[in-house]
Amino acid sequence: MRFPLLTFAALLAAAPLNAQTPAPAAPAAAAPAKLTTEQEARLLDLGKQYTRWFLSGKADSLATGFDAEVLTKVGGAGGIATMMEQITERAGVPTKVIAEKLTYRNGKPQHWYEAEFSELADEPLVIRWVFNAEGKIIGAGINPKSAAPKPDGTP
């Protein structure tokens, strides 16, 4: 049975990834320290590498980029492989990269990859990797662009 991509994105978003799940209201904390230009460049490079691994089915390689707790929550390399297969089945392969950049979401750096895919005629798909300052993946999202949470400062 084939599910629409939006259904898959909703299932993925329901996975308990830190950056996808809204945090309960907490006392005001200090804003995260702004990363240096060098740190941002490193995270952009990591995001590009992680996206290449994701799109080429290298689940074991991609698993090394995950924070240990988040890797457990997504089911390890096997869970990542399942996500890869489902995206390929439902979205196809990228046909045109629209944007690949480092943005921020809820004050955390994230790699934003936006592309047209062979099986999605209506809109681009966005793959996001949310990082801690050390470059470990602490959250992820795969959504049609209209359902992707906007980066900080985006109207």
XYZ file of C-alpha atoms in Angstrom:
155
model
C 0.000 0.000 0.000
C 1.449 3.383 -0.997
C 1.010 6.324 1.323
C 1.184 9.866 0.028
C 4.464 11.598 0.791
C 2.672 13.998 3.109
C 1.586 11.034 5.229
C 5.153 9.777 5.340
C 6.421 13.219 6.296
C 3.869 13.315 9.100
C 5.023 9.918 10.338
C 8.655 11.013 10.214
C 7.807 14.256 11.976
C 6.137 12.227 14.712
C 9.421 10.437 15.392
C 10.827 11.730 18.655
C 13.600 13.843 17.196
C 14.558 16.767 19.391
C 14.251 19.463 16.751
C 10.910 18.211 15.424
C 9.112 17.971 18.737
C 8.139 21.273 20.325
C 9.660 21.623 23.749
C 7.385 22.355 26.685
C 7.456 25.920 27.917
C 10.526 26.469 30.033
C 11.994 29.387 31.874
C 13.759 31.835 29.588
C 17.263 30.655 28.841
C 20.154 32.472 27.321
C 20.139 32.460 23.535
C 22.557 29.971 21.992
C 25.941 31.434 21.230
C 26.304 32.518 17.611
C 28.571 30.189 15.683
C 31.686 31.492 14.009
C 31.956 31.677 10.236
C 34.314 28.694 10.361
C 31.872 26.648 12.454
C 29.031 27.500 10.075
C 31.147 26.506 7.053
C 32.001 23.188 8.740
C 28.328 22.466 9.478
C 27.354 23.342 5.909
C 29.961 20.885 4.630
C 28.740 18.219 7.061
C 25.143 18.797 5.991
C 26.078 18.369 2.346
C 27.922 15.135 3.155
C 25.042 13.790 5.270
C 22.559 14.599 2.500
C 24.727 12.819 -0.100
C 24.901 9.784 2.170
C 21.135 9.886 2.747
C 20.333 10.146 -0.956
C 22.814 7.420 -1.921
C 21.608 4.917 0.688
C 24.677 4.968 2.944
C 22.800 4.449 6.216
C 25.833 3.167 8.140
C 27.867 6.235 7.184
C 25.019 8.614 8.009
C 24.462 6.929 11.381
C 27.948 8.061 12.448
C 26.755 11.670 12.203
C 23.878 11.245 14.652
C 23.966 12.093 18.339
C 23.834 8.734 20.187
C 20.461 9.400 21.842
C 18.849 10.527 18.586
C 20.328 7.562 16.709
C 18.649 5.245 19.209
C 15.320 7.073 18.773
C 15.377 6.647 14.985
C 16.175 2.950 15.242
C 19.873 3.025 14.418
C 21.273 2.509 10.953
C 18.351 0.182 10.194
C 15.815 2.900 10.922
C 17.740 5.332 8.766
C 17.852 2.773 5.926
C 14.082 2.374 6.154
C 13.613 6.162 5.877
C 15.935 6.222 2.866
C 13.970 3.482 1.115
C 10.642 5.169 1.819
C 11.811 8.518 0.459
C 13.165 6.892 -2.696
C 9.941 4.930 -3.160
C 7.639 7.915 -2.632
C 9.660 10.868 -3.889
C 12.039 9.267 -6.360
C 15.408 10.866 -6.921
C 16.464 14.512 -6.946
C 16.264 16.083 -10.400
C 17.122 19.684 -9.549
C 18.684 21.188 -6.437
C 16.993 24.493 -5.593
C 18.853 25.439 -2.423
C 21.451 24.010 -0.096
C 22.330 26.265 2.816
C 22.870 26.593 6.531
C 19.954 28.195 8.352
C 18.761 28.308 11.950
C 15.583 26.862 13.439
C 14.702 27.637 17.063
C 18.220 29.005 17.430
C 19.860 25.753 16.312
C 21.879 25.436 13.104
C 20.332 23.300 10.400
C 21.340 22.236 6.933
C 18.514 22.955 4.477
C 18.459 20.927 1.240
C 15.610 21.763 -1.122
C 15.194 19.923 -4.416
C 12.715 18.808 -7.018
C 12.276 15.023 -7.043
C 11.279 12.751 -9.915
C 8.027 11.515 -8.349
C 6.862 14.825 -6.852
C 5.383 17.102 -9.458
C 3.625 19.547 -7.135
C 6.430 20.962 -5.024
C 10.029 20.532 -3.876
C 11.058 18.322 -0.988
C 13.128 19.715 1.893
C 15.585 17.594 3.872
C 16.820 19.233 7.080
C 19.593 18.165 9.472
C 19.614 20.013 12.806
C 23.003 20.140 14.510
C 24.555 20.723 17.873
C 27.708 22.867 17.915
C 29.877 19.747 17.540
C 28.188 18.838 14.257
C 26.166 15.866 15.493
C 22.637 15.495 14.127
C 20.158 16.183 16.921
C 17.074 16.402 14.738
C 15.903 15.958 11.182
C 12.949 16.638 8.976
C 11.822 15.579 5.526
C 8.842 17.489 4.235
C 7.290 18.953 1.130
C 8.404 22.597 1.130
C 4.933 23.852 2.117
C 5.063 21.714 5.284
C 8.692 22.378 6.244
C 9.072 24.593 9.309
C 10.449 27.939 8.245
C 13.944 28.900 9.371
C 14.296 31.591 12.027
C 13.677 35.093 10.707
C 11.707 33.861 7.677
C 8.251 35.393 7.271
